[in-house]
Short mmCIF file of C-alpha atoms and ligand atoms in Angstrom, two decimals:
data_model
loop_
_atom_site.label_atom_id
_atom_site.label_comp_id
_atom_site.label_asym_id
_atom_site.label_seq_id
_atom_site.Cartn_x
_atom_site.Cartn_y
_atom_site.Cartn_z
CA MET G 199 -80.32 142.34 144.03
CA ASN G 200 -80.97 143.67 140.69
CA ILE G 201 -80.94 141.17 137.48
CA MET G 202 -80.72 141.20 134.07
CA VAL G 203 -81.88 138.35 132.16
CA ILE G 204 -80.81 138.14 128.52
CA GLY G 205 -83.50 136.23 125.61
CA GLY G 206 -87.34 135.94 125.33
CA GLY G 207 -87.93 132.36 125.02
CA GLY G 208 -89.28 129.68 127.12
CA ARG G 209 -86.43 129.14 128.71
CA GLU G 210 -85.58 132.42 129.90
CA HIS G 211 -89.59 132.69 131.14
CA ALA G 212 -88.21 129.19 133.23
CA ILE G 213 -85.58 131.37 134.24
CA VAL G 214 -87.02 134.37 135.13
CA HIS G 215 -90.34 132.50 136.89
CA LYS G 216 -87.97 130.70 139.68
CA LEU G 217 -85.62 134.32 140.25
CA SER G 218 -88.43 135.82 141.20
CA GLN G 219 -88.73 133.14 143.68
CA SER G 220 -84.98 133.92 145.01
CA PRO G 221 -85.76 136.36 148.53
CA LYS G 222 -82.36 137.82 146.77
CA ALA G 223 -84.13 139.26 143.93
CA ASP G 224 -85.65 143.09 144.26
CA LYS G 225 -86.38 143.83 139.91
CA ILE G 226 -85.75 141.88 137.63
CA TYR G 227 -85.11 143.14 133.78
CA ALA G 228 -85.38 141.05 130.78
CA LEU G 229 -83.73 142.20 127.71
CA PRO G 230 -86.09 141.54 125.31
CA GLY G 231 -88.36 139.47 127.23
CA ASN G 232 -91.99 137.99 125.69
CA GLY G 233 -95.87 138.92 126.35
CA GLY G 234 -95.29 136.34 129.47
CA ILE G 235 -92.58 137.27 130.73
CA ALA G 236 -94.14 140.91 131.37
CA ALA G 237 -95.71 139.80 134.51
CA GLU G 238 -92.30 138.98 135.93
CA ALA G 239 -90.36 140.88 134.90
CA GLN G 240 -90.20 144.20 133.15
CA CYS G 241 -89.62 143.61 129.15
CA VAL G 242 -86.80 146.23 128.12
CA PRO G 243 -86.99 146.12 124.24
CA ILE G 244 -83.05 145.76 123.79
CA SER G 245 -82.82 142.35 121.00
CA ALA G 246 -80.23 139.78 123.13
CA THR G 247 -77.65 140.03 120.56
CA ASP G 248 -76.81 143.49 121.16
CA ILE G 249 -74.10 143.63 122.97
CA ASP G 250 -73.35 147.54 122.63
CA GLY G 251 -76.99 147.79 124.23
CA ILE G 252 -76.79 144.91 126.88
CA VAL G 253 -73.69 146.58 127.75
CA GLU G 254 -75.46 150.85 128.25
CA PHE G 255 -78.57 148.93 129.84
CA ALA G 256 -76.38 147.53 132.30
CA LYS G 257 -74.34 150.81 132.90
CA SER G 258 -78.01 152.89 133.63
CA HIS G 259 -79.72 150.43 135.23
CA ASP G 260 -77.61 149.60 138.72
CA ILE G 261 -77.56 145.46 137.59
CA ASP G 262 -76.16 143.70 140.10
CA PHE G 263 -76.12 140.24 138.20
CA ALA G 264 -76.67 139.31 134.86
CA VAL G 265 -77.74 135.91 133.41
CA VAL G 266 -77.20 135.87 130.12
CA ALA G 267 -79.33 132.69 128.49
CA PRO G 268 -79.65 132.20 124.27
CA ASP G 269 -75.94 130.39 122.26
CA ASP G 270 -75.49 133.43 120.32
CA PRO G 271 -75.16 136.50 122.97
CA LEU G 272 -72.87 133.75 124.82
CA VAL G 273 -70.95 133.23 121.23
CA LEU G 274 -70.97 136.56 120.96
CA GLY G 275 -69.63 137.21 123.82
CA ALA G 276 -72.01 139.60 125.64
CA VAL G 277 -70.48 137.50 129.04
CA ASP G 278 -67.10 139.17 128.30
CA ALA G 279 -68.66 142.98 127.25
CA LEU G 280 -70.41 143.06 131.02
CA ASN G 281 -67.68 141.60 133.17
CA ALA G 282 -64.93 144.28 131.66
CA ILE G 283 -67.41 146.73 133.07
CA GLY G 284 -68.47 144.94 136.44
CA ILE G 285 -71.11 143.02 136.28
CA LYS G 286 -71.36 139.70 137.92
CA CYS G 287 -72.41 137.16 134.55
CA PHE G 288 -74.35 133.53 135.06
CA GLY G 289 -72.63 131.76 131.58
CA PRO G 290 -69.50 131.07 129.86
CA ASP G 291 -67.32 134.15 128.30
CA ALA G 292 -66.98 134.02 124.56
CA LYS G 293 -63.25 131.28 124.88
CA ALA G 294 -65.84 129.20 126.93
CA ALA G 295 -68.68 129.02 124.51
CA ILE G 296 -66.91 128.33 121.53
CA ILE G 297 -68.02 124.68 122.82
CA GLU G 298 -71.34 125.30 121.26
CA GLY G 299 -69.72 127.23 118.79
CA SER G 300 -68.12 125.30 116.51
CA LYS G 301 -68.48 121.98 116.45
CA VAL G 302 -65.19 121.32 114.77
CA PHE G 303 -63.85 122.91 117.71
CA SER G 304 -66.16 120.46 120.20
CA LYS G 305 -65.31 117.32 117.79
CA ASN G 306 -61.68 118.11 118.23
CA LEU G 307 -61.59 118.47 122.10
CA MET G 308 -63.72 115.49 122.48
CA LYS G 309 -60.96 113.63 119.77
CA LYS G 310 -57.75 115.81 122.02
CA TYR G 311 -59.70 114.49 125.25
CA ASN G 312 -60.80 110.94 124.83
CA ILE G 313 -64.48 111.87 125.03
CA PRO G 314 -66.46 109.43 123.77
CA THR G 315 -68.65 110.58 120.55
CA ALA G 316 -69.07 109.46 117.10
CA LEU G 317 -65.80 108.91 114.82
CA TYR G 318 -65.53 112.08 112.66
CA GLU G 319 -63.77 114.05 109.68
CA VAL G 320 -62.99 117.85 109.31
CA PHE G 321 -63.66 119.03 105.66
CA ASP G 322 -63.55 122.65 104.90
CA ASN G 323 -64.00 122.64 101.31
CA PRO G 324 -67.39 119.84 99.33
CA SER G 325 -65.50 117.96 96.81
CA ASP G 326 -63.36 115.85 99.20
CA ALA G 327 -65.81 116.10 102.03
CA VAL G 328 -68.21 114.15 98.77
CA ALA G 329 -64.75 112.18 98.04
CA TYR G 330 -64.52 111.08 101.69
CA ILE G 331 -68.64 110.51 101.64
CA GLU G 332 -69.05 107.72 98.52
CA LYS G 333 -66.31 105.89 100.74
CA GLY G 334 -68.09 105.70 103.89
CA SER G 335 -71.45 104.03 105.02
CA PHE G 336 -75.08 105.36 105.15
CA PRO G 337 -77.09 106.88 106.94
CA VAL G 338 -74.19 109.72 107.74
CA VAL G 339 -74.83 112.48 109.98
CA ILE G 340 -73.39 116.40 107.86
CA LYS G 341 -73.01 119.03 110.19
CA ALA G 342 -72.46 122.63 109.68
CA ASP G 343 -69.80 124.12 112.17
CA GLY G 344 -71.36 127.17 113.06
CA LEU G 345 -74.66 128.26 115.19
CA ALA G 346 -77.44 127.18 112.62
CA LEU G 347 -80.80 127.97 114.67
CA GLY G 348 -80.61 124.30 115.48
CA LYS G 349 -81.33 123.34 111.48
CA GLY G 350 -77.25 122.81 110.61
CA VAL G 351 -77.23 118.95 111.11
CA ILE G 352 -79.20 116.63 108.29
CA ILE G 353 -78.60 112.87 108.74
CA ALA G 354 -78.19 112.47 104.72
CA GLN G 355 -80.11 108.37 104.20
CA ASP G 356 -78.07 107.93 101.04
CA PHE G 357 -75.49 109.20 98.55
CA ALA G 358 -77.39 111.77 97.12
CA GLU G 359 -79.30 113.09 99.57
CA ALA G 360 -75.56 113.41 101.75
CA LYS G 361 -74.18 115.45 98.37
CA ASP G 362 -76.80 117.84 98.04
CA ALA G 363 -76.53 118.54 101.82
CA VAL G 364 -72.72 119.28 101.37
CA SER G 365 -73.80 121.67 98.71
CA MET G 366 -76.20 123.38 100.65
CA ILE G 367 -74.35 124.09 103.55
CA MET G 368 -70.89 124.73 101.71
CA GLU G 369 -71.94 125.87 98.25
CA ASP G 370 -75.67 128.06 98.87
CA LYS G 371 -74.30 128.86 102.11
CA VAL G 372 -78.03 128.66 103.55
CA PHE G 373 -76.07 129.18 107.30
CA GLY G 374 -73.25 131.31 106.13
CA LYS G 375 -70.20 131.66 107.23
CA SER G 376 -71.51 128.76 109.73
CA GLY G 377 -71.14 126.30 106.91
CA ASN G 378 -67.36 127.52 105.87
CA ASN G 379 -66.40 124.07 107.71
CA ILE G 380 -67.96 120.71 108.03
CA VAL G 381 -68.02 117.86 109.48
CA VAL G 382 -69.18 114.30 108.73
CA GLU G 383 -69.76 112.34 111.34
CA GLU G 384 -70.31 108.64 111.63
CA PHE G 385 -74.54 107.62 112.10
CA LEU G 386 -75.33 106.58 115.86
CA THR G 387 -78.65 105.08 117.31
CA GLY G 388 -80.17 104.69 120.82
CA PRO G 389 -82.46 106.92 123.11
CA GLU G 390 -81.35 110.09 123.69
CA VAL G 391 -80.43 111.84 126.56
CA SER G 392 -80.16 115.61 127.86
CA VAL G 393 -77.75 116.90 130.55
CA LEU G 394 -77.74 119.77 132.01
CA CYS G 395 -75.03 120.48 134.39
CA PHE G 396 -74.27 123.76 136.49
CA THR G 397 -70.14 124.63 136.68
CA ASP G 398 -68.36 126.51 137.85
CA GLY G 399 -64.82 124.96 136.25
CA LYS G 400 -63.76 122.87 139.23
CA THR G 401 -67.34 121.14 140.20
CA VAL G 402 -69.83 119.42 138.16
CA VAL G 403 -73.76 119.79 139.58
CA PRO G 404 -75.54 117.74 137.17
CA MET G 405 -79.85 118.78 136.74
CA VAL G 406 -82.44 116.50 136.64
CA SER G 407 -81.80 114.40 133.17
CA SER G 408 -84.98 115.31 131.16
CA MET G 409 -85.59 113.69 126.88
CA ASP G 410 -87.11 116.69 124.22
CA HIS G 411 -89.14 115.45 120.94
CA LYS G 412 -87.26 117.26 117.99
CA ARG G 413 -90.16 116.01 115.45
CA ILE G 414 -92.91 118.24 114.43
CA GLY G 415 -95.11 115.17 114.29
CA ASP G 416 -96.66 112.31 116.12
CA GLY G 417 -94.22 109.36 116.95
CA ASP G 418 -91.38 110.97 115.96
CA THR G 419 -92.10 111.91 112.57
CA GLY G 420 -91.73 115.04 109.86
CA LEU G 421 -89.05 117.91 110.13
CA ASN G 422 -86.84 119.11 113.25
CA THR G 423 -88.16 121.57 115.61
CA GLY G 424 -86.81 123.80 118.11
CA GLY G 425 -88.91 120.67 120.45
CA MET G 426 -92.40 119.82 120.82
CA GLY G 427 -91.75 118.92 123.98
CA THR G 428 -90.26 117.84 127.22
CA ILE G 429 -90.14 115.64 129.47
CA ALA G 430 -88.31 114.60 133.63
CA PRO G 431 -86.76 112.64 134.22
CA ASN G 432 -85.79 110.79 131.39
CA PRO G 433 -86.01 107.09 132.31
CA CYS G 434 -82.78 106.16 130.27
CA TYR G 435 -80.74 108.24 132.79
CA THR G 436 -80.31 105.08 135.31
CA ASP G 437 -77.70 106.17 138.47
CA ALA G 438 -75.45 103.68 136.34
CA VAL G 439 -75.25 105.97 133.14
CA ALA G 440 -75.08 109.35 135.64
CA GLU G 441 -71.94 107.53 137.09
CA GLU G 442 -70.56 106.36 133.68
CA CYS G 443 -71.67 110.35 132.52
CA MET G 444 -69.49 111.80 135.30
CA ARG G 445 -66.44 110.02 134.73
CA THR G 446 -66.14 109.08 131.13
CA ILE G 447 -68.32 112.49 130.14
CA PHE G 448 -69.12 115.28 132.71
CA LEU G 449 -65.75 115.52 134.37
CA PRO G 450 -63.04 114.79 131.74
CA THR G 451 -65.07 118.20 129.49
CA ILE G 452 -64.37 120.59 131.90
CA GLU G 453 -61.10 119.48 132.30
CA ALA G 454 -60.45 119.93 128.90
CA MET G 455 -61.12 122.69 129.14
CA ASN G 456 -59.49 123.59 131.98
CA ALA G 457 -56.12 122.69 129.91
CA GLU G 458 -57.43 124.66 126.86
CA GLY G 459 -57.57 127.99 129.11
CA ARG G 460 -61.10 127.81 128.33
CA THR G 461 -62.80 126.95 132.14
CA PHE G 462 -66.40 127.38 131.29
CA LYS G 463 -68.68 128.44 133.91
CA GLY G 464 -72.15 128.49 133.98
CA CYS G 465 -75.11 125.84 132.09
CA LEU G 466 -72.83 122.56 130.09
CA TYR G 467 -75.88 121.33 128.49
CA PHE G 468 -74.56 117.13 127.02
CA GLY G 469 -77.07 115.66 124.10
CA LEU G 470 -76.16 112.12 125.25
CA MET G 471 -77.43 109.53 122.69
CA LEU G 472 -76.72 106.09 124.92
CA THR G 473 -75.21 104.08 122.49
CA PRO G 474 -74.96 100.10 122.74
CA LYS G 475 -71.47 100.74 122.99
CA GLY G 476 -71.77 103.25 126.30
CA PRO G 477 -73.36 106.68 126.24
CA LYS G 478 -71.66 109.49 123.48
CA VAL G 479 -71.86 113.11 123.06
CA ILE G 480 -73.55 114.26 120.68
CA GLU G 481 -73.84 118.08 120.79
CA TYR G 482 -73.04 119.78 123.68
CA ASN G 483 -74.38 123.14 124.27
CA CYS G 484 -73.02 126.47 126.18
CA ARG G 485 -76.11 127.20 128.31
CA PHE G 486 -80.07 125.83 129.35
CA GLY G 487 -81.71 123.84 126.93
CA ASP G 488 -85.43 125.15 125.56
CA PRO G 489 -87.75 123.68 125.90
CA GLU G 490 -85.61 120.54 129.00
CA THR G 491 -85.20 123.97 131.17
CA GLN G 492 -88.82 124.07 130.93
CA VAL G 493 -89.10 121.58 132.85
CA VAL G 494 -85.95 120.96 134.77
CA LEU G 495 -86.65 124.26 136.66
CA PRO G 496 -89.53 123.41 137.97
CA LEU G 497 -88.31 120.17 139.49
CA LEU G 498 -85.11 122.26 141.11
CA GLU G 499 -86.23 122.83 145.24
CA SER G 500 -82.88 125.03 145.76
CA ASP G 501 -82.40 128.66 145.29
CA LEU G 502 -81.86 129.58 141.66
CA LEU G 503 -80.22 132.78 141.93
CA ASP G 504 -77.74 131.71 144.70
CA ILE G 505 -76.78 128.32 142.56
CA MET G 506 -75.88 131.47 139.58
CA ILE G 507 -73.80 133.21 141.87
CA ALA G 508 -71.48 130.87 143.26
CA THR G 509 -72.00 129.49 139.67
CA ALA G 510 -70.05 132.67 138.75
CA ASP G 511 -67.92 132.84 142.61
CA GLY G 512 -66.46 129.66 141.60
CA THR G 513 -68.10 128.47 144.34
CA LEU G 514 -70.35 125.84 143.48
CA ALA G 515 -68.57 123.06 145.86
CA ASP G 516 -70.59 124.93 148.76
CA ALA G 517 -74.25 125.91 147.27
CA GLU G 518 -77.06 123.60 148.23
CA VAL G 519 -78.25 121.97 144.47
CA ASN G 520 -81.55 119.87 145.42
CA PHE G 521 -84.60 118.48 142.73
CA SER G 522 -87.37 116.71 143.72
CA SER G 523 -87.58 112.85 143.17
CA GLY G 524 -91.78 114.16 141.22
CA ALA G 525 -91.53 114.38 137.22
CA ALA G 526 -91.91 116.64 134.97
CA ALA G 527 -94.02 116.92 131.67
CA CYS G 528 -94.58 120.68 128.85
CA VAL G 529 -95.69 120.30 126.05
CA VAL G 530 -95.01 122.72 122.73
CA VAL G 531 -98.24 124.20 121.39
CA ALA G 532 -97.60 126.21 118.76
CA SER G 533 -99.03 127.58 115.60
CA ASP G 534 -100.36 125.65 112.62
CA GLY G 535 -97.67 125.94 109.92
CA TYR G 536 -94.37 125.67 112.43
CA PRO G 537 -91.70 125.32 111.76
CA LYS G 538 -92.14 126.27 108.32
CA ALA G 539 -94.67 129.44 107.33
CA TYR G 540 -97.04 129.93 110.48
CA ASP G 541 -99.58 133.85 110.68
CA LYS G 542 -98.65 136.01 113.77
CA GLY G 543 -100.62 138.31 115.86
CA ILE G 544 -103.67 135.64 116.87
CA GLU G 545 -105.26 136.63 119.88
CA ILE G 546 -104.81 134.39 123.13
CA THR G 547 -107.38 133.67 125.64
CA GLU G 548 -105.61 132.53 128.70
CA LYS G 549 -107.48 130.46 131.98
CA PRO G 550 -106.64 129.83 135.33
CA LEU G 551 -104.72 126.90 135.62
CA GLY G 552 -104.95 124.08 137.37
CA ALA G 553 -102.25 123.61 141.21
CA ASP G 554 -98.92 122.30 140.05
CA CYS G 555 -99.16 123.95 136.27
CA PHE G 556 -97.22 126.55 134.49
CA VAL G 557 -97.48 128.73 131.32
CA TYR G 558 -93.49 129.40 129.91
CA HIS G 559 -94.51 132.00 127.11
CA ALA G 560 -92.21 132.12 123.74
CA GLY G 561 -93.93 133.61 120.89
CA THR G 562 -96.14 135.82 122.98
CA ALA G 563 -96.22 139.42 122.80
CA LEU G 564 -98.50 142.01 123.63
CA LYS G 565 -100.10 144.88 121.36
CA ASP G 566 -101.94 147.29 122.55
CA GLY G 567 -102.66 145.35 125.86
CA LYS G 568 -103.48 141.49 124.80
CA LEU G 569 -101.86 138.66 124.02
CA VAL G 570 -100.72 137.59 120.67
CA THR G 571 -98.76 135.35 118.87
CA SER G 572 -95.65 136.22 118.03
CA GLY G 573 -93.75 133.47 116.82
CA GLY G 574 -93.89 129.38 115.96
CA ARG G 575 -93.76 128.17 119.14
CA VAL G 576 -95.87 129.34 121.23
CA ALA G 577 -95.64 128.43 124.79
CA GLY G 578 -94.71 125.33 126.77
CA VAL G 579 -97.95 123.94 128.73
CA THR G 580 -95.89 122.41 131.87
CA ALA G 581 -96.94 120.61 135.05
CA THR G 582 -95.37 118.59 137.94
CA ALA G 583 -97.03 116.36 139.61
CA PRO G 584 -95.19 113.06 141.57
CA THR G 585 -95.23 110.10 138.80
CA LEU G 586 -94.66 111.29 134.60
CA ALA G 587 -97.94 109.63 133.89
CA GLU G 588 -99.54 111.90 135.95
CA ALA G 589 -97.32 115.23 135.19
CA LEU G 590 -98.90 114.26 131.81
CA ALA G 591 -101.78 114.04 132.41
CA LYS G 592 -102.14 118.21 133.85
CA ALA G 593 -99.90 118.89 131.21
CA TYR G 594 -102.20 118.12 128.64
CA ALA G 595 -105.30 119.48 130.21
CA ALA G 596 -104.03 122.94 131.32
CA THR G 597 -103.51 122.99 126.92
CA GLU G 598 -107.32 123.74 127.03
CA SER G 599 -106.19 126.89 129.18
CA PHE G 600 -104.47 128.58 126.71
CA GLU G 601 -105.88 128.88 122.86
CA PHE G 602 -105.98 130.06 120.12
CA ALA G 603 -106.79 129.78 116.68
CA ASN G 604 -104.61 126.86 114.16
CA LYS G 605 -102.99 125.57 117.79
CA TYR G 606 -101.06 122.57 117.10
CA MET G 607 -99.45 120.58 119.01
CA ARG G 608 -97.89 116.89 119.55
CA LYS G 609 -100.23 114.09 120.86
CA ASP G 610 -97.54 111.72 122.42
CA ILE G 611 -95.16 113.44 124.39
CA GLY G 612 -93.38 111.39 127.45
CA GLN G 613 -95.40 108.30 125.90
CA LYS G 614 -91.83 107.04 124.42
CA ALA G 615 -90.72 107.53 128.20
CA LEU G 616 -94.33 106.06 129.77
CA ALA G 617 -93.60 103.13 127.74
CA ILE G 618 -89.85 102.21 128.74
CA LEU G 619 -90.91 103.03 132.09
CA LYS G 620 -93.38 99.90 131.90
CA GLY G 621 -90.74 97.73 130.64
P1 LIG Z 127 -78.58 118.59 117.00
O1 LIG Z 127 -78.77 119.56 115.82
O2 LIG Z 127 -76.57 118.86 117.68
O3 LIG Z 127 -78.95 119.36 119.02
O4 LIG Z 127 -79.19 117.57 115.94
C1 LIG Z 127 -80.23 117.13 116.25
C2 LIG Z 127 -80.75 116.00 116.08
O5 LIG Z 127 -79.70 114.97 115.42
C3 LIG Z 127 -80.56 115.25 117.57
O6 LIG Z 127 -80.96 115.40 118.65
C4 LIG Z 127 -79.96 113.55 117.49
O7 LIG Z 127 -81.21 112.83 116.98
C5 LIG Z 127 -79.78 113.75 115.36
N1 LIG Z 127 -78.35 113.81 115.85
C6 LIG Z 127 -77.03 114.57 115.44
N2 LIG Z 127 -75.72 113.59 115.44
C7 LIG Z 127 -75.40 112.78 115.54
C8 LIG Z 127 -75.03 111.19 115.35
N3 LIG Z 127 -74.55 111.79 115.09
N4 LIG Z 127 -76.05 109.66 114.78
C9 LIG Z 127 -77.62 109.87 115.12
N5 LIG Z 127 -78.07 111.21 115.14
C10 LIG Z 127 -77.21 112.37 114.97
N1 LIG Z 128 -83.61 120.88 123.01
C1 LIG Z 128 -82.39 121.15 121.89
C2 LIG Z 128 -81.45 122.69 122.47
O1 LIG Z 128 -82.13 123.93 123.83
O2 LIG Z 128 -80.73 123.13 121.85
#
């Protein structure tokens, strides 16, 4: 089969790497891909949001199957456009991708179908929002309705911060149209768990759970980032919690989307908080998480291409989806300065890696045949092992095989999970 993967980050590298292990995969194209993906797929310089360009490429390259990985092309209707020319896709259509594309939609969906989530109100103008916030308690959570590169959530500690956040989103329009409406939400507490699920709209198959580390600094301090590291499985996600989530969150969400005429097919990402009152949904994503995918897919023992095709065909119930009982850890190596300003174009030197280690490239490019940095998060250095402690030790050791000037990484990825495991 000729396969096309849309996107060019660490998540897409993990998807391409896994797909390339399928006996059914012949040629794999990545649009646009990156410096690391280029070793496993043919990279094509077409942007992930250039829907017309993607469709034209698919038509002229005999594509049998497409995987649309990032949120923006999904929300923009890449799957609809490819389906319209007869190309089978892994990923939701635009009607279903709205579950991530609009927080107002997803919050109203949860309220209508009694899916546990934080209490909230929606506002379309700043003065009503501020008047409501003034009467409430703090911290309070303020979310831009639309996509905002993962930066649209502000946790305001007091009224002044909340007022600034409302003004920044609704008046200064720092996230553009995404800030036309906002959600003001109750602040929840508890451990966070990411659960990615395959679903064809009938069957839901959760993947191994994971834990992201979103802040830039050790001890969860400093600015929010796209994710500085992940571990899987997440020790907070016990069998009992998994059973409760399936019953109160996963199945009800799939059924709710069906009832709304928005059947979801693809990977549905549940960002959960395990609150004292039970698991609640913090966010839905209409796609694989990044960098969660970099620890989840290495533990998948079954053929990813078979699962993705079954998801698209509506035969997921018959697919084999097995995960190893081991653990995985991913340490993101970033350019110093990220998530603020940082230098690009810095040369990278790679050394051979130990067994069960892999570097998923995120912000890398090939320039005159040399590998250079091209983004803030440069790569996710990943290892699998029978235990989390071993996986972390191997992943941190492997970061020494991927060097560039101004390399920055958190030193404490997985420490919280290890402490939980030790009780
Ligand atoms: P998001 O961009 O939606 O992933 O949100 C970023 C982070 O904000 C989440 O991972 C949580 O840590 C935090 N967050 C979002 N909503 C809430 C909430 N209602 N209560 C507490 N923390 C939240
Ligand atoms: N790691 C969070 C996300 O992919 O949105």
